Short mmCIF file of C-alpha atoms in Angstrom, two decimals:
data_model
loop_
_atom_site.label_atom_id
_atom_site.label_comp_id
_atom_site.label_asym_id
_atom_site.label_seq_id
_atom_site.Cartn_x
_atom_site.Cartn_y
_atom_site.Cartn_z
CA MET A 1185 -56.27 7.07 -63.62
CA THR A 1186 -53.36 5.58 -65.40
CA GLY A 1187 -53.89 2.60 -66.84
CA LYS A 1188 -50.52 1.36 -69.33
CA ALA A 1189 -48.62 4.39 -68.77
CA SER A 1190 -46.85 2.44 -66.40
CA LYS A 1191 -45.17 0.24 -69.25
CA ALA A 1192 -43.41 2.72 -70.28
CA CYS A 1193 -40.93 2.79 -67.49
CA ALA A 1194 -39.80 -1.20 -67.24
CA LEU A 1195 -39.52 -0.65 -72.03
CA LEU A 1196 -36.77 1.54 -70.97
CA SER A 1197 -33.33 0.78 -73.01
CA ALA A 1198 -30.75 1.25 -70.39
CA THR A 1199 -27.88 2.56 -72.51
CA ALA A 1200 -30.93 4.46 -74.76
CA LEU A 1201 -32.19 6.63 -72.73
CA LEU A 1202 -31.65 8.28 -68.93
CA THR A 1203 -33.99 7.65 -66.44
CA LEU A 1204 -35.28 10.56 -63.73
CA ALA A 1205 -36.73 9.84 -60.80
CA ALA A 1206 -40.03 8.55 -61.70
CA CYS A 1207 -42.74 8.35 -65.31
CA GLY A 1208 -44.54 11.95 -64.20
CA SER A 1209 -48.05 12.85 -64.49
CA GLY A 1210 -49.87 16.04 -65.65
CA THR A 1211 -47.60 17.85 -68.73
CA ASN A 1212 -45.15 19.84 -67.57
CA GLU A 1213 -43.00 17.25 -66.09
CA THR A 1214 -39.95 18.06 -64.31
CA GLN A 1215 -39.16 14.39 -63.82
CA GLY A 1216 -40.01 11.23 -65.66
CA THR A 1217 -37.75 9.08 -68.95
CA ILE A 1218 -35.84 11.12 -71.02
CA ASP A 1219 -35.46 9.60 -74.02
CA THR A 1220 -32.08 11.03 -76.10
CA GLN A 1221 -32.11 8.20 -78.55
CA ALA A 1222 -33.28 9.42 -82.14
CA ASP A 1223 -32.00 7.29 -84.10
CA LYS A 1224 -33.28 3.76 -82.91
CA GLY A 1225 -32.09 1.37 -85.12
CA LEU A 1226 -35.59 0.70 -86.56
CA ALA A 1227 -37.26 0.50 -90.17
CA VAL A 1228 -40.22 3.00 -91.72
CA LEU A 1229 -43.65 1.78 -91.10
CA GLY A 1230 -46.58 1.97 -93.64
CA ASP A 1231 -47.62 1.46 -97.73
CA ASN A 1232 -48.46 5.57 -98.29
CA VAL A 1233 -49.11 6.49 -95.00
CA THR A 1234 -45.29 6.31 -93.66
CA TYR A 1235 -44.39 6.44 -90.03
CA ASP A 1236 -40.05 6.61 -89.43
CA PRO A 1237 -40.04 6.22 -86.10
CA ASN A 1238 -36.52 7.38 -85.49
CA HIS A 1239 -36.41 11.10 -84.16
CA LEU A 1240 -36.91 12.10 -80.99
CA VAL A 1241 -41.04 13.22 -79.68
CA ASN A 1242 -41.33 16.27 -77.50
CA GLU A 1243 -37.35 16.81 -77.86
CA GLY A 1244 -37.27 13.61 -75.66
CA LYS A 1245 -38.63 15.17 -72.57
CA PRO A 1246 -41.00 14.04 -70.36
CA ILE A 1247 -44.44 14.31 -71.70
CA THR A 1248 -48.20 13.11 -70.60
CA VAL A 1249 -50.61 12.51 -73.34
CA GLN A 1250 -54.16 12.25 -71.96
CA TYR A 1251 -56.77 9.65 -73.39
CA TYR A 1252 -60.50 9.67 -72.87
CA THR A 1253 -62.47 6.65 -74.04
CA TRP A 1254 -65.74 5.60 -72.82
CA MET A 1255 -64.72 1.65 -73.97
CA PRO A 1256 -62.03 0.84 -70.79
CA ASP A 1257 -61.52 -2.70 -72.18
CA THR A 1258 -61.81 -2.87 -75.73
CA ASP A 1259 -60.53 0.29 -76.83
CA GLY A 1260 -57.77 -1.22 -79.32
CA ALA A 1261 -55.92 2.16 -79.01
CA LEU A 1262 -54.69 1.35 -76.11
CA ASP A 1263 -53.24 -1.33 -77.11
CA ALA A 1264 -51.37 1.09 -79.71
CA PHE A 1265 -50.36 3.02 -77.52
CA ASP A 1266 -48.66 0.19 -75.81
CA ALA A 1267 -45.91 0.22 -78.84
CA TYR A 1268 -46.03 3.47 -79.16
CA THR A 1269 -43.84 4.43 -76.07
CA GLU A 1270 -41.93 1.15 -76.21
CA ILE A 1271 -40.85 3.70 -79.58
CA HIS A 1272 -40.49 6.55 -77.36
CA PRO A 1273 -40.83 5.87 -74.35
CA ASN A 1274 -40.22 9.76 -72.29
CA VAL A 1275 -44.52 9.71 -74.01
CA THR A 1276 -47.15 8.32 -71.47
CA PHE A 1277 -50.44 7.71 -71.24
CA ASP A 1278 -52.95 9.15 -69.18
CA ILE A 1279 -55.85 6.97 -69.89
CA VAL A 1280 -59.70 8.30 -68.38
CA ASN A 1281 -62.95 6.12 -68.42
CA VAL A 1282 -65.60 7.34 -68.89
CA ALA A 1283 -69.26 5.48 -68.86
CA TRP A 1284 -70.88 5.81 -71.97
CA ALA A 1285 -73.89 7.61 -70.93
CA ASP A 1286 -71.67 10.26 -69.57
CA TYR A 1287 -69.09 10.37 -72.30
CA PHE A 1288 -70.06 12.77 -74.43
CA THR A 1289 -71.43 15.79 -72.28
CA LYS A 1290 -68.75 15.99 -70.13
CA LEU A 1291 -65.61 15.60 -72.79
CA PRO A 1292 -66.48 18.40 -75.04
CA MET A 1293 -67.57 21.20 -71.98
CA LEU A 1294 -63.38 19.45 -71.18
CA LEU A 1295 -62.97 20.54 -74.74
CA LYS A 1296 -64.55 23.90 -74.90
CA GLY A 1297 -61.20 25.09 -72.74
CA LYS A 1298 -57.85 24.58 -71.93
CA ASN A 1299 -57.26 21.40 -70.34
CA GLY A 1300 -59.39 18.94 -71.90
CA PRO A 1301 -57.23 15.25 -72.90
CA ALA A 1302 -54.99 16.25 -75.72
CA VAL A 1303 -56.66 12.40 -77.53
CA PHE A 1304 -60.09 10.69 -77.34
CA ALA A 1305 -62.07 8.17 -78.29
CA ILE A 1306 -64.85 9.46 -81.33
CA HIS A 1307 -67.87 7.12 -82.10
CA ASN A 1308 -69.10 9.42 -84.68
CA SER A 1309 -72.53 9.31 -83.72
CA TYR A 1310 -71.18 12.24 -81.77
CA ASP A 1311 -69.72 14.24 -85.28
CA GLU A 1312 -71.42 17.45 -85.04
CA VAL A 1313 -71.28 17.31 -80.67
CA LEU A 1314 -67.25 16.45 -81.19
CA SER A 1315 -66.58 18.45 -84.50
CA PRO A 1316 -65.82 21.74 -83.14
CA TYR A 1317 -63.08 20.92 -81.22
CA LEU A 1318 -61.46 18.45 -83.67
CA ALA A 1319 -57.47 19.10 -85.77
CA THR A 1320 -57.21 17.98 -88.80
CA TYR A 1321 -54.86 15.44 -89.43
CA ASP A 1322 -51.35 16.32 -90.63
CA ILE A 1323 -51.38 13.07 -93.24
CA ASP A 1324 -51.98 13.85 -96.32
CA VAL A 1325 -55.74 12.54 -98.17
CA ASP A 1326 -54.71 10.63 -100.86
CA ASP A 1327 -52.14 8.61 -98.67
CA LEU A 1328 -54.90 7.79 -96.45
CA LYS A 1329 -57.09 7.17 -99.56
CA ALA A 1330 -54.25 4.53 -100.56
CA ASP A 1331 -54.61 2.65 -97.03
CA TYR A 1332 -58.05 2.84 -96.15
CA VAL A 1333 -61.44 2.12 -97.63
CA GLY A 1334 -63.80 4.49 -97.28
CA VAL A 1335 -61.35 7.75 -96.67
CA GLU A 1336 -63.63 10.20 -99.12
CA ALA A 1337 -66.67 10.63 -96.81
CA HIS A 1338 -64.45 12.25 -93.72
CA VAL A 1339 -63.19 14.32 -96.04
CA SER A 1340 -63.93 17.68 -95.20
CA ASP A 1341 -61.83 21.33 -96.71
CA GLY A 1342 -59.72 19.39 -97.90
CA SER A 1343 -58.54 17.21 -94.47
CA VAL A 1344 -60.50 14.61 -92.52
CA ARG A 1345 -60.21 14.74 -88.55
CA TYR A 1346 -61.33 11.10 -87.86
CA ILE A 1347 -61.35 8.37 -90.42
CA ASP A 1348 -62.61 4.44 -89.64
CA ALA A 1349 -60.64 2.05 -88.53
CA ALA A 1350 -62.76 -1.12 -88.67
CA ILE A 1351 -66.02 -1.61 -90.68
CA ASN A 1352 -69.02 -3.20 -88.44
CA THR A 1353 -72.17 -4.18 -90.03
CA GLY A 1354 -75.10 -7.10 -89.05
CA ASN A 1355 -75.61 -10.75 -88.52
CA ILE A 1356 -77.65 -13.44 -87.83
CA TYR A 1357 -76.94 -14.66 -83.98
CA TYR A 1358 -78.07 -18.23 -83.88
CA ASN A 1359 -78.04 -20.92 -80.86
CA THR A 1360 -76.06 -23.93 -82.52
CA THR A 1361 -77.18 -26.07 -79.63
CA LEU A 1362 -81.18 -25.65 -80.34
CA TRP A 1363 -80.08 -25.84 -83.94
CA ALA A 1364 -79.51 -28.77 -83.93
CA GLU A 1365 -82.53 -29.96 -80.75
CA ALA A 1366 -84.85 -28.22 -83.69
CA GLY A 1367 -83.09 -30.88 -86.33
CA LEU A 1368 -81.78 -28.04 -88.38
CA THR A 1369 -78.01 -28.80 -89.54
CA GLU A 1370 -75.65 -26.04 -91.66
CA ASP A 1371 -77.14 -26.43 -94.77
CA ASP A 1372 -79.98 -25.20 -93.43
CA ILE A 1373 -79.00 -22.39 -92.95
CA PRO A 1374 -80.78 -19.64 -94.52
CA THR A 1375 -80.00 -17.42 -97.63
CA THR A 1376 -83.02 -16.08 -98.22
CA TRP A 1377 -85.53 -14.61 -95.94
CA ASP A 1378 -88.26 -16.56 -97.49
CA GLU A 1379 -86.02 -19.32 -96.20
CA PHE A 1380 -85.31 -17.84 -93.05
CA ARG A 1381 -89.00 -17.49 -91.92
CA GLN A 1382 -89.18 -21.73 -92.58
CA VAL A 1383 -86.04 -21.90 -89.95
CA ALA A 1384 -87.84 -19.48 -88.09
CA ILE A 1385 -90.74 -20.66 -87.62
CA LYS A 1386 -88.87 -24.00 -87.31
CA LEU A 1387 -87.18 -23.08 -84.03
CA THR A 1388 -90.30 -22.08 -82.38
CA LYS A 1389 -91.71 -24.05 -78.90
CA ARG A 1390 -94.27 -23.55 -77.12
CA ASP A 1391 -95.49 -25.04 -73.72
CA GLY A 1392 -99.43 -25.38 -74.86
CA GLU A 1393 -99.97 -21.81 -75.25
CA THR A 1394 -97.34 -20.89 -73.90
CA LEU A 1395 -94.05 -19.41 -75.36
CA THR A 1396 -91.68 -21.01 -74.43
CA GLN A 1397 -88.25 -20.25 -76.90
CA CYS A 1398 -88.04 -17.24 -79.56
CA GLY A 1399 -87.52 -18.84 -82.92
CA PHE A 1400 -86.67 -14.76 -84.42
CA ASN A 1401 -86.34 -12.13 -81.51
CA MET A 1402 -86.63 -8.83 -82.51
CA ASN A 1403 -87.44 -7.04 -78.39
CA GLY A 1404 -85.32 -4.52 -76.88
CA ASP A 1405 -82.83 -1.80 -78.79
CA ALA A 1406 -81.10 -3.54 -81.68
CA GLY A 1407 -83.70 -5.32 -82.99
CA TYR A 1408 -86.48 -3.19 -85.59
CA SER A 1409 -84.57 -0.35 -85.04
CA SER A 1410 -81.19 -1.17 -86.88
CA MET A 1411 -82.38 -4.11 -88.87
CA PHE A 1412 -84.90 -2.00 -90.89
CA GLU A 1413 -81.52 -0.11 -92.56
CA GLY A 1414 -80.36 -2.75 -94.45
CA LEU A 1415 -84.22 -4.11 -95.27
CA ASN A 1416 -84.37 -1.36 -97.90
CA TYR A 1417 -81.10 -0.91 -99.38
CA GLN A 1418 -81.65 -5.03 -100.35
CA LYS A 1419 -84.68 -4.08 -101.46
CA GLY A 1420 -82.86 -0.49 -103.02
CA GLU A 1421 -84.22 1.91 -100.78
CA LEU A 1422 -82.69 4.73 -99.34
CA LEU A 1423 -82.66 6.04 -95.50
CA PHE A 1424 -82.23 9.68 -97.09
CA SER A 1425 -83.51 11.77 -100.05
CA SER A 1426 -81.29 12.15 -102.78
CA ASP A 1427 -79.82 15.51 -101.42
CA GLY A 1428 -79.34 13.81 -98.21
CA THR A 1429 -81.09 16.12 -95.86
CA GLU A 1430 -84.26 14.69 -95.36
CA ALA A 1431 -85.19 11.65 -93.81
CA ASN A 1432 -86.63 8.90 -96.31
CA PHE A 1433 -88.25 6.26 -94.09
CA ASP A 1434 -92.10 6.90 -95.70
CA ASN A 1435 -91.81 4.95 -98.86
CA ASP A 1436 -93.35 1.65 -99.34
CA THR A 1437 -90.52 -0.45 -99.00
CA THR A 1438 -90.59 0.46 -95.25
CA LYS A 1439 -94.15 -0.54 -94.74
CA GLU A 1440 -93.54 -3.66 -96.59
CA ASN A 1441 -90.76 -5.02 -94.87
CA LEU A 1442 -92.35 -3.85 -91.37
CA GLU A 1443 -95.06 -5.79 -92.28
CA TRP A 1444 -93.68 -8.90 -93.64
CA LEU A 1445 -91.30 -8.52 -89.68
CA HIS A 1446 -95.03 -7.46 -88.08
CA ASP A 1447 -96.22 -10.67 -89.69
CA LEU A 1448 -93.25 -12.87 -87.80
CA TYR A 1449 -94.96 -12.27 -84.64
CA ALA A 1450 -98.69 -11.83 -85.03
CA GLU A 1451 -99.25 -15.21 -87.39
CA ASP A 1452 -96.67 -17.43 -87.53
CA GLN A 1453 -95.54 -16.80 -83.73
CA VAL A 1454 -91.94 -16.80 -83.61
CA CYS A 1455 -91.83 -14.49 -81.01
CA SER A 1456 -94.15 -11.66 -78.78
CA THR A 1457 -93.36 -8.14 -77.24
CA ASP A 1458 -94.38 -10.52 -74.05
CA PHE A 1459 -91.07 -12.56 -73.61
CA GLY A 1460 -89.46 -10.42 -72.35
CA THR A 1461 -88.06 -6.89 -73.73
CA ASP A 1462 -84.81 -8.05 -73.90
CA GLY A 1463 -83.10 -9.80 -76.68
CA ASP A 1464 -79.72 -9.80 -76.06
CA LYS A 1465 -80.43 -11.03 -72.55
CA SER A 1466 -82.98 -14.06 -74.36
CA PHE A 1467 -80.71 -15.06 -76.39
CA GLY A 1468 -77.59 -15.92 -73.89
CA ASN A 1469 -79.80 -16.97 -70.91
CA GLY A 1470 -80.27 -19.77 -74.24
CA GLN A 1471 -84.39 -18.54 -73.99
CA SER A 1472 -84.04 -17.65 -77.88
CA ALA A 1473 -83.09 -19.81 -81.40
CA MET A 1474 -81.89 -16.44 -83.72
CA VAL A 1475 -80.54 -13.34 -82.85
CA TYR A 1476 -79.52 -10.26 -85.87
CA ARG A 1477 -76.70 -8.06 -84.05
CA TRP A 1478 -73.44 -6.64 -85.08
CA GLY A 1479 -69.92 -7.52 -83.96
CA TYR A 1480 -70.12 -6.04 -80.36
CA TYR A 1481 -72.57 -8.74 -79.57
CA GLU A 1482 -69.76 -11.69 -79.44
CA GLY A 1483 -68.17 -9.70 -76.57
CA ASP A 1484 -70.62 -9.12 -75.27
CA LEU A 1485 -72.13 -13.24 -75.38
CA ALA A 1486 -68.62 -13.58 -74.19
CA THR A 1487 -68.29 -11.39 -70.91
CA LYS A 1488 -71.37 -12.25 -70.16
CA TYR A 1489 -72.74 -15.28 -71.73
CA PRO A 1490 -69.90 -17.74 -71.92
CA ASP A 1491 -71.24 -20.35 -71.79
CA ILE A 1492 -73.54 -19.91 -74.65
CA GLU A 1493 -73.06 -21.92 -77.81
CA TYR A 1494 -73.16 -19.84 -80.57
CA GLY A 1495 -73.31 -19.75 -84.48
CA ILE A 1496 -73.01 -16.70 -87.21
CA PHE A 1497 -74.33 -16.43 -91.04
CA PRO A 1498 -75.22 -13.20 -93.39
CA THR A 1499 -78.36 -11.57 -92.86
CA PRO A 1500 -80.35 -13.32 -95.31
CA THR A 1501 -81.10 -11.38 -99.03
CA PRO A 1502 -85.10 -10.80 -100.58
CA SER A 1503 -83.44 -13.44 -103.01
CA ASP A 1504 -80.07 -15.41 -104.09
CA GLU A 1505 -79.23 -12.33 -106.65
CA VAL A 1506 -77.29 -9.73 -105.49
CA PRO A 1507 -79.06 -7.01 -103.64
CA PHE A 1508 -78.30 -3.31 -104.49
CA ALA A 1509 -76.08 -3.31 -101.59
CA TYR A 1510 -76.08 -6.06 -98.15
CA ASP A 1511 -77.02 -3.37 -95.49
CA ARG A 1512 -75.61 -0.56 -94.10
CA TYR A 1513 -72.38 -0.38 -92.12
CA ASN A 1514 -70.85 1.80 -89.95
CA GLY A 1515 -66.95 3.01 -88.73
CA GLU A 1516 -65.49 2.35 -85.44
CA SER A 1517 -63.46 5.83 -85.70
CA THR A 1518 -59.92 6.95 -84.73
CA ILE A 1519 -58.72 9.00 -82.38
CA GLY A 1520 -59.77 12.36 -82.24
CA ILE A 1521 -57.12 15.58 -81.51
CA ASN A 1522 -57.83 17.52 -79.63
CA ALA A 1523 -57.72 21.29 -81.33
CA ASN A 1524 -57.26 23.63 -78.00
CA ALA A 1525 -54.05 21.02 -76.53
CA SER A 1526 -51.19 23.07 -76.21
CA ALA A 1527 -49.00 23.39 -78.83
CA GLU A 1528 -46.49 20.35 -77.88
CA GLN A 1529 -49.44 18.00 -77.13
CA GLN A 1530 -50.79 18.45 -80.25
CA GLU A 1531 -47.08 17.74 -82.00
CA VAL A 1532 -47.28 14.48 -79.63
CA ALA A 1533 -51.18 13.57 -80.82
CA GLN A 1534 -49.94 14.53 -84.58
CA ASP A 1535 -46.87 11.89 -84.16
CA LEU A 1536 -49.17 9.38 -82.69
CA VAL A 1537 -52.26 8.98 -84.79
CA ARG A 1538 -49.20 8.99 -87.75
CA PHE A 1539 -47.98 5.98 -85.81
CA MET A 1540 -51.32 4.36 -85.44
CA LEU A 1541 -52.33 4.86 -89.24
CA ALA A 1542 -48.82 3.15 -90.44
CA ASP A 1543 -48.12 0.71 -88.71
CA ASP A 1544 -50.67 -2.51 -88.08
CA THR A 1545 -51.23 -2.48 -84.16
CA TYR A 1546 -54.31 -0.37 -83.71
CA VAL A 1547 -56.39 -1.61 -86.93
CA LYS A 1548 -55.78 -4.90 -86.10
CA SER A 1549 -56.53 -4.46 -82.11
CA VAL A 1550 -59.90 -2.96 -82.79
CA SER A 1551 -61.14 -4.97 -86.00
CA LYS A 1552 -60.50 -7.74 -83.09
CA ASN A 1553 -62.34 -6.39 -79.81
CA MET A 1554 -64.88 -4.47 -81.86
CA ASN A 1555 -64.76 -7.68 -84.45
CA SER A 1556 -65.01 -6.15 -87.32
CA PHE A 1557 -63.61 -6.11 -90.71
CA PRO A 1558 -59.97 -4.32 -91.07
CA ALA A 1559 -60.71 -0.30 -92.55
CA LYS A 1560 -57.26 -0.70 -93.77
CA ILE A 1561 -56.26 -2.29 -97.29
CA SER A 1562 -53.37 -4.15 -96.19
CA LEU A 1563 -55.26 -6.29 -93.50
CA ASN A 1564 -57.71 -7.88 -96.12
CA ASP A 1565 -56.10 -10.78 -96.11
CA ASP A 1566 -54.48 -10.69 -93.27
CA GLU A 1567 -53.68 -14.13 -91.82
CA GLU A 1568 -54.62 -13.64 -87.71
CA LEU A 1569 -57.59 -11.64 -88.59
CA SER A 1570 -59.02 -13.90 -90.45
CA GLN A 1571 -59.53 -16.60 -88.21
CA MET A 1572 -62.11 -14.56 -87.37
CA THR A 1573 -65.07 -16.14 -88.52
CA ILE A 1574 -67.45 -12.32 -88.27
CA PHE A 1575 -63.90 -11.66 -91.58
CA SER A 1576 -65.14 -14.74 -93.35
CA LEU A 1577 -68.67 -13.55 -93.13
CA VAL A 1578 -68.21 -9.30 -94.10
CA LYS A 1579 -65.10 -9.79 -96.45
CA PRO A 1580 -67.54 -11.19 -99.40
CA ARG A 1581 -69.70 -7.97 -98.45
CA VAL A 1582 -67.51 -5.80 -98.34
CA ASP A 1583 -67.99 -3.71 -101.30
CA ARG A 1584 -71.97 -3.53 -101.33
CA LEU A 1585 -72.04 -2.17 -97.74
CA ILE A 1586 -73.23 1.40 -97.38
CA TRP A 1587 -71.89 4.25 -95.01
CA PRO A 1588 -75.12 6.86 -95.03
CA GLY A 1589 -72.57 9.23 -92.63
CA PRO A 1590 -72.67 9.85 -88.92
CA MET A 1591 -75.85 8.95 -88.77
CA PRO A 1592 -78.47 10.99 -86.41
CA SER A 1593 -79.54 9.60 -83.17
CA THR A 1594 -83.21 9.77 -84.33
CA ILE A 1595 -82.79 8.23 -87.06
CA GLU A 1596 -82.72 4.91 -85.12
CA ASN A 1597 -84.53 6.29 -82.34
CA THR A 1598 -87.89 6.83 -83.73
CA ALA A 1599 -87.17 3.54 -85.26
CA LYS A 1600 -87.24 1.66 -82.14
CA THR A 1601 -90.76 3.96 -81.30
CA VAL A 1602 -92.80 2.60 -84.32
CA PHE A 1603 -91.58 -0.76 -84.06
CA GLN A 1604 -93.16 -0.28 -80.20
CA ASN A 1605 -96.01 1.64 -81.92
CA VAL A 1606 -96.92 -1.09 -84.18
CA PHE A 1607 -96.03 -4.24 -82.06
CA ASN A 1608 -97.25 -2.92 -79.15
CA ASN A 1609 -99.63 -1.06 -79.24
CA GLY A 1610 -101.76 -1.34 -82.14
CA MET A 1611 -100.93 1.03 -84.57
CA SER A 1612 -101.40 0.82 -88.50
CA VAL A 1613 -98.15 0.34 -90.20
CA ASP A 1614 -98.92 3.38 -92.63
CA ASP A 1615 -99.74 5.39 -89.85
CA ALA A 1616 -96.85 4.80 -87.42
CA VAL A 1617 -94.19 4.93 -90.13
CA THR A 1618 -96.37 8.48 -91.41
CA GLY A 1619 -95.90 9.19 -87.93
CA GLY A 1620 -92.08 8.05 -87.55
CA GLN A 1621 -91.33 10.58 -91.19
CA LYS A 1622 -92.42 13.55 -88.90
CA THR A 1623 -90.40 13.01 -86.13
CA MET A 1624 -87.25 12.55 -88.18
CA GLN A 1625 -87.98 15.08 -90.34
CA SER A 1626 -88.31 17.86 -87.24
CA ASP A 1627 -84.77 16.40 -86.10
CA LEU A 1628 -82.98 16.60 -89.20
CA LYS A 1629 -83.73 20.14 -89.70
CA LYS A 1630 -81.67 20.94 -86.44
CA SER A 1631 -78.92 19.07 -87.79
CA ASN A 1632 -76.38 19.80 -90.28
CA PHE A 1633 -76.74 16.54 -91.42
CA GLU A 1634 -75.65 15.39 -95.13
CA SER A 1635 -76.09 12.01 -95.86
CA VAL A 1636 -73.31 10.65 -98.69
CA GLU A 1637 -75.33 7.83 -99.92
CA SER A 1638 -74.24 8.83 -102.57
CA GLN A 1639 -70.68 8.18 -103.04
CA TYR A 1640 -72.04 4.06 -102.52
CA ALA A 1641 -69.68 2.32 -105.57
CA TYR A 1642 -73.59 0.79 -106.93
CA ILE A 1643 -75.59 3.66 -106.49
CA ASP A 1644 -76.07 4.05 -110.09
CA GLU A 1645 -77.77 0.89 -110.80
CA LEU A 1646 -80.32 2.62 -108.74
CA LYS A 1647 -83.28 3.72 -111.08
#
């Protein structure tokens, strides 16, 4: 469907532009808005990646750029498109929404041909699927490195196809009503896992032998599978082998952490796998007091459970000492450019990407919509973003978060199975972890994945 494209018509400067019959669609418009004013009197944007708005795009002729996304309500690119069409009103955007479940099967099929979208949203877990169709950014990599964190990990043959707009990681979400009912205050926010365990016990409620409130809920897709990575990093255990090509799951750290988490359920009984299969829903309905989740969860709570009262605190650590790393992070990827798009479409797309990375609109929208920390260095002290709870939690830790690369889906999918085998099926931790390692390794052999953990700033602290 066409989303914000129509806004371009309303933003035209009548003195500078000649408007024909209507804003057009398709790539060879005969109707639409013609931009005749190259010098718009606007300042050059950006610090190192710069954008001079004072030029014509597509020679000022009408052109429609199609964009594919799976997140119509939270995609920060859409705000940037609006800002771009204010400068270049001859450019309109055709926004196509595709459900996440279909996005990464439908999009590659389109990109193979000549009729695929010129630009599209990227999730880096599908890097191998999309990379063959991505054009490289026409921006100097050193300029990108000067303005954005984490660029080096995306460099291939001296260029990048996308980078990170914002950084997302995990924290503990807690129900403030249940917290107060348990007699807890802000002074009881745990900073170590031992303290966390005691708080979880206090937050658990029973009616006789029946569990009525979970102190800490790991049930569902976003529980152990995303949590184990940070727990291992905190103890200095990487997720992949030193050469970056093999999984490092079957080790004493994984087993120790899994045993500890299992004890929370089996010994402390802070929750149970019989307490529903969806920790998100349980927390949203006020039945669970704490969950571990990434920044996206704030958006889910706002739309699905607007009445829930909650707070967020940083994920605890083994001790009060600074760990090797606090957690894994993942980047909210910048948009991709279709390498098979027409020359005129790619030219506009390259101009658009430069604008998005030089201007602040895009990164700020992504950070706010995804409750993430901006990857753009100049926004690290942004007054508006600093009002976000997530911002204040992540900022002190951001230099000790690890990005292992575009994570192969087998890592978290297999970890879900390991959790089920231990918590539901009674399998020993040793057997479950050993089986998980075999599955991960078998799947990794089918991919070209190579971890970039070695680029972590504090990698030399490993002994």
